[in-house]
Amino acid sequence: MPSAPHLPIAMTTADIKRTQQHFSDAAGRALRAGFEWLELHFAHGFLAQNFLSRHSNNRTDQYGGSLENRARFLLETVAEVKTVWPESLPLTIRLGVFEFDEHAELSFSESIQVLKWLKEAGVDLVDVSLASSTPGEQVPWGPNFMVPYAERVRQETGLQVATSWHIKGAQDADTFIREGRLDLVFLARSLLANPHWAFHAARELKIDESEAVLPTPYAYWLKQWELT
Ligand SMILES: Cc1cc2nc3c(=O)[nH]c(=O)nc-3n(C[C@H](O)[C@H](O)[C@H](O)COP(=O)(O)O)c2cc1C
């Protein structure tokens, strides 16, 4: 017997509320576990990004259609999380601000508006990232390629911004911060390749006491290591 075609099943309003409750439950657990920074993942084709994207959101209720409606899940989730996460600790989000397709500028201008709303809602910083909401995206991979988008977000929203993706060099990272293009640089693979990246960066940038960026036991040993 042929199998039935796969049809997407939309979340009910009860599903949405339950999921938002799960976000705040997780935030509460993170707080009790001692975390001092919470980042909500609203990027990379995850659920919140799918609510925001015109590509994936086909809803006809209050969570679909207009930008206000597509942003509702994100704003409500932030509000829910803020019921448990204290004002004194950073609350940040990761958002894919740009869909690299033929409507890229539209997705970017929509993201800017949503980020202004999220800033009003109490988000402290946006980790500017990829949307991954449509298979047609042509991502311009290359060194530092997300920095100009993050810089535009910073200028147009007044939010603090971070970004990652192919930022490898200490000089580049330092320049992006010093020139006020980014507030933070995030690294992933450079740190996998070299867990002491920050120490080597501090040395390269000729920062006094570069070992101060390390935990004391590592600092003691690495300080005495002949570095080329
Ligand atoms: C092993 C590994 C696991 C990752 N897992 C996640 C993840 O769970 N969620 C996420 O948003 N990004 C994830 N990323 C992407 C990183 O957050 C980062 O944005 C990306 O690697 C680009 O930064 P980079 O060029 O410094 O590696 C992962 C990357 C690596 C290398």
Short mmCIF file of C-alpha atoms and ligand atoms in Angstrom, two decimals:
data_model
loop_
_atom_site.label_atom_id
_atom_site.label_comp_id
_atom_site.label_asym_id
_atom_site.label_seq_id
_atom_site.Cartn_x
_atom_site.Cartn_y
_atom_site.Cartn_z
CA MET A 1 0.00 0.00 0.00
CA PRO A 2 1.52 3.43 -0.92
CA SER A 3 2.34 5.54 2.06
CA ALA A 4 0.40 8.74 2.63
CA PRO A 5 2.15 11.94 1.48
CA HIS A 6 3.97 13.74 4.27
CA LEU A 7 1.96 16.76 5.32
CA PRO A 8 3.34 19.29 7.79
CA ILE A 9 1.24 19.49 10.92
CA ALA A 10 0.96 22.98 12.36
CA MET A 11 1.49 23.50 16.08
CA THR A 12 -1.71 24.30 17.92
CA THR A 13 -1.83 27.34 20.18
CA ALA A 14 -1.57 24.92 23.12
CA ASP A 15 1.60 23.41 21.56
CA ILE A 16 3.07 26.90 21.22
CA LYS A 17 2.30 27.87 24.81
CA ARG A 18 3.72 24.55 26.08
CA THR A 19 6.90 25.07 24.04
CA GLN A 20 7.32 28.59 25.40
CA GLN A 21 6.87 27.18 28.90
CA HIS A 22 9.66 24.70 28.09
CA PHE A 23 11.94 27.63 27.15
CA SER A 24 11.35 29.30 30.52
CA ASP A 25 11.63 25.99 32.40
CA ALA A 26 15.03 25.46 30.72
CA ALA A 27 16.06 29.03 31.58
CA GLY A 28 15.15 28.39 35.22
CA ARG A 29 17.23 25.20 35.25
CA ALA A 30 20.17 27.06 33.68
CA LEU A 31 19.91 29.75 36.36
CA ARG A 32 19.80 27.20 39.17
CA ALA A 33 22.80 25.41 37.63
CA GLY A 34 24.78 28.65 37.90
CA PHE A 35 24.83 29.90 34.31
CA GLU A 36 25.28 33.65 34.08
CA TRP A 37 24.42 34.20 30.43
CA LEU A 38 21.45 32.87 28.50
CA GLU A 39 21.27 32.80 24.72
CA LEU A 40 18.00 31.78 23.06
CA HIS A 41 18.52 29.97 19.77
CA PHE A 42 16.28 31.73 17.25
CA ALA A 43 18.51 30.96 14.22
CA HIS A 44 19.62 28.20 11.83
CA GLY A 45 16.18 26.92 10.83
CA PHE A 46 15.29 26.13 14.44
CA LEU A 47 11.71 26.63 15.56
CA ALA A 48 11.73 30.40 16.14
CA GLN A 49 13.48 31.03 12.82
CA ASN A 50 10.80 28.93 11.13
CA PHE A 51 8.08 31.09 12.64
CA LEU A 52 9.82 34.22 11.37
CA SER A 53 10.64 33.06 7.86
CA ARG A 54 8.22 33.61 4.99
CA HIS A 55 9.60 30.40 3.52
CA SER A 56 8.53 28.13 6.33
CA ASN A 57 5.63 29.93 8.00
CA ASN A 58 2.36 29.17 6.18
CA ARG A 59 0.12 29.78 9.15
CA THR A 60 -3.09 31.74 8.80
CA ASP A 61 -3.62 32.47 12.52
CA GLN A 62 -2.07 35.11 14.79
CA TYR A 63 1.37 33.46 14.34
CA GLY A 64 1.48 33.73 10.53
CA GLY A 65 1.14 36.28 7.74
CA SER A 66 2.24 39.77 8.77
CA LEU A 67 5.67 40.43 10.25
CA GLU A 68 4.03 41.21 13.61
CA ASN A 69 2.41 37.79 13.54
CA ARG A 70 5.52 35.89 12.40
CA ALA A 71 7.55 37.63 15.13
CA ARG A 72 4.95 36.83 17.82
CA PHE A 73 6.50 33.48 18.80
CA LEU A 74 9.90 35.12 19.35
CA LEU A 75 8.57 38.03 21.39
CA GLU A 76 6.29 35.89 23.51
CA THR A 77 9.13 33.44 24.17
CA VAL A 78 11.44 36.23 25.32
CA ALA A 79 8.66 37.57 27.59
CA GLU A 80 8.11 34.08 29.02
CA VAL A 81 11.82 33.54 29.65
CA LYS A 82 12.09 36.94 31.33
CA THR A 83 9.61 35.77 33.98
CA VAL A 84 12.42 33.57 35.37
CA TRP A 85 15.67 35.04 34.02
CA PRO A 86 16.87 38.03 36.12
CA GLU A 87 17.29 41.49 34.64
CA SER A 88 20.83 41.63 36.04
CA LEU A 89 22.11 38.79 33.81
CA PRO A 90 22.63 38.94 30.04
CA LEU A 91 19.82 37.62 27.89
CA THR A 92 20.86 37.29 24.25
CA ILE A 93 19.47 35.68 21.14
CA ARG A 94 20.98 34.05 18.09
CA LEU A 95 19.10 35.08 14.94
CA GLY A 96 19.57 34.40 11.25
CA VAL A 97 19.17 37.97 10.07
CA PHE A 98 19.62 37.39 6.37
CA GLU A 99 18.14 34.75 4.08
CA PHE A 100 20.70 34.48 1.31
CA ASP A 101 18.18 34.19 -1.52
CA GLU A 102 16.59 36.54 -4.06
CA HIS A 103 14.62 38.30 -1.25
CA ALA A 104 17.65 38.78 0.96
CA GLU A 105 17.21 42.52 1.59
CA LEU A 106 13.55 41.98 2.52
CA SER A 107 14.47 39.35 5.11
CA PHE A 108 17.17 41.67 6.45
CA SER A 109 14.84 44.67 6.79
CA GLU A 110 12.28 42.45 8.52
CA SER A 111 14.97 41.17 10.89
CA ILE A 112 15.94 44.74 11.74
CA GLN A 113 12.36 45.52 12.75
CA VAL A 114 12.06 42.33 14.79
CA LEU A 115 15.34 43.09 16.53
CA LYS A 116 14.09 46.56 17.46
CA TRP A 117 11.05 44.90 19.05
CA LEU A 118 13.28 42.37 20.80
CA LYS A 119 15.50 45.17 22.10
CA GLU A 120 12.41 46.87 23.58
CA ALA A 121 11.49 43.49 25.07
CA GLY A 122 14.79 43.43 26.97
CA VAL A 123 17.21 41.45 24.77
CA ASP A 124 20.76 42.64 25.48
CA LEU A 125 22.70 41.41 22.44
CA VAL A 126 22.12 39.61 19.16
CA ASP A 127 24.41 36.86 17.95
CA VAL A 128 24.13 37.54 14.21
CA SER A 129 23.97 34.31 12.30
CA LEU A 130 22.48 32.35 9.42
CA ALA A 131 18.79 31.73 8.81
CA SER A 132 19.06 28.33 7.08
CA SER A 133 15.33 28.54 6.44
CA THR A 134 15.34 27.70 2.75
CA PRO A 135 17.39 25.20 0.73
CA GLY A 136 17.86 27.88 -1.95
CA GLU A 137 20.22 29.97 0.15
CA GLN A 138 23.55 30.92 -1.45
CA VAL A 139 25.71 31.67 1.56
CA PRO A 140 28.83 33.70 0.63
CA TRP A 141 31.23 31.61 2.71
CA GLY A 142 34.60 33.26 3.27
CA PRO A 143 36.75 34.90 5.92
CA ASN A 144 34.74 37.19 8.22
CA PHE A 145 31.78 37.17 5.85
CA MET A 146 29.10 37.80 8.50
CA VAL A 147 30.83 40.85 9.97
CA PRO A 148 29.29 43.43 7.57
CA TYR A 149 25.78 42.11 8.34
CA ALA A 150 26.41 42.27 12.08
CA GLU A 151 27.77 45.79 11.69
CA ARG A 152 24.61 46.85 9.87
CA VAL A 153 22.48 45.32 12.62
CA ARG A 154 24.48 47.28 15.20
CA GLN A 155 24.06 50.54 13.30
CA GLU A 156 20.38 50.12 12.49
CA THR A 157 19.10 48.72 15.80
CA GLY A 158 21.49 50.10 18.41
CA LEU A 159 21.67 46.59 19.84
CA GLN A 160 24.99 45.12 20.89
CA VAL A 161 26.11 42.52 18.38
CA ALA A 162 28.33 39.48 18.17
CA THR A 163 29.00 37.22 15.26
CA SER A 164 31.07 34.21 14.29
CA TRP A 165 31.71 32.26 11.04
CA HIS A 166 35.24 32.08 9.70
CA ILE A 167 36.73 34.69 12.03
CA LYS A 168 40.14 33.18 12.66
CA GLY A 169 42.78 35.84 13.10
CA ALA A 170 43.49 37.68 16.32
CA GLN A 171 44.30 40.89 14.43
CA ASP A 172 40.96 40.75 12.59
CA ALA A 173 39.00 40.04 15.78
CA ASP A 174 40.75 42.85 17.61
CA THR A 175 40.15 45.32 14.77
CA PHE A 176 36.43 44.50 14.57
CA ILE A 177 36.05 45.35 18.25
CA ARG A 178 38.34 48.40 18.27
CA GLU A 179 36.59 49.91 15.24
CA GLY A 180 33.20 49.45 16.88
CA ARG A 181 31.96 47.10 14.20
CA LEU A 182 31.23 44.29 16.70
CA ASP A 183 30.82 44.17 20.46
CA LEU A 184 31.96 40.55 20.75
CA VAL A 185 33.60 37.98 18.52
CA PHE A 186 32.48 34.38 18.89
CA LEU A 187 34.74 31.50 17.84
CA ALA A 188 34.03 27.80 17.42
CA ARG A 189 36.41 25.88 15.17
CA SER A 190 39.45 28.03 16.00
CA LEU A 191 38.97 27.01 19.61
CA LEU A 192 38.56 23.37 18.68
CA ALA A 193 41.80 23.60 16.70
CA ASN A 194 43.60 25.45 19.49
CA PRO A 195 41.97 25.51 22.95
CA HIS A 196 44.50 28.21 23.95
CA TRP A 197 43.54 30.48 21.07
CA ALA A 198 42.94 33.41 23.45
CA PHE A 199 46.43 33.07 24.96
CA HIS A 200 48.10 32.95 21.53
CA ALA A 201 45.96 35.88 20.39
CA ALA A 202 47.02 37.92 23.44
CA ARG A 203 50.66 37.17 22.63
CA GLU A 204 50.20 38.06 18.97
CA LEU A 205 48.57 41.34 19.98
CA LYS A 206 51.48 41.99 22.38
CA ILE A 207 49.22 42.25 25.41
CA ASP A 208 51.17 42.34 28.67
CA GLU A 209 50.64 39.28 30.82
CA SER A 210 48.93 37.41 28.03
CA GLU A 211 48.69 34.38 30.31
CA ALA A 212 46.11 36.29 32.38
CA VAL A 213 43.47 35.09 29.89
CA LEU A 214 44.06 31.48 31.04
CA PRO A 215 43.16 29.55 34.18
CA THR A 216 46.09 29.74 36.58
CA PRO A 217 47.39 26.15 36.17
CA TYR A 218 47.59 26.51 32.39
CA ALA A 219 49.00 30.04 32.66
CA TYR A 220 51.89 28.93 34.85
CA TRP A 221 52.98 26.25 32.41
CA LEU A 222 52.32 28.04 29.16
CA LYS A 223 54.10 31.19 30.30
CA GLN A 224 57.29 29.14 30.44
CA TRP A 225 56.75 27.51 27.09
CA GLU A 226 58.90 28.76 24.23
CA LEU A 227 56.40 30.09 21.73
CA THR A 228 57.41 30.71 18.18
C1 LIG B 1 31.38 20.95 16.58
C2 LIG B 1 30.47 22.13 16.33
C3 LIG B 1 29.17 22.11 16.84
C4 LIG B 1 28.31 23.18 16.64
N1 LIG B 1 27.05 23.16 17.18
C5 LIG B 1 26.24 24.23 17.06
C6 LIG B 1 24.97 24.26 17.68
O1 LIG B 1 24.54 23.30 18.32
N2 LIG B 1 24.21 25.36 17.54
C7 LIG B 1 24.66 26.43 16.84
O2 LIG B 1 23.96 27.43 16.77
N3 LIG B 1 25.84 26.43 16.22
C8 LIG B 1 26.64 25.36 16.32
N4 LIG B 1 27.86 25.36 15.70
C9 LIG B 1 28.24 26.53 14.87
C10 LIG B 1 29.07 27.47 15.71
O3 LIG B 1 28.26 28.04 16.73
C11 LIG B 1 29.65 28.60 14.89
O4 LIG B 1 28.67 29.57 14.61
C12 LIG B 1 30.22 28.16 13.58
O5 LIG B 1 31.06 27.03 13.75
C13 LIG B 1 30.99 29.31 12.91
O6 LIG B 1 32.04 29.76 13.71
P1 LIG B 1 33.54 29.31 13.39
O7 LIG B 1 33.81 29.69 11.95
O8 LIG B 1 34.38 30.06 14.40
O9 LIG B 1 33.61 27.81 13.59
C14 LIG B 1 28.74 24.30 15.88
C15 LIG B 1 30.04 24.30 15.36
C16 LIG B 1 30.90 23.24 15.58
C17 LIG B 1 32.29 23.29 15.00
#
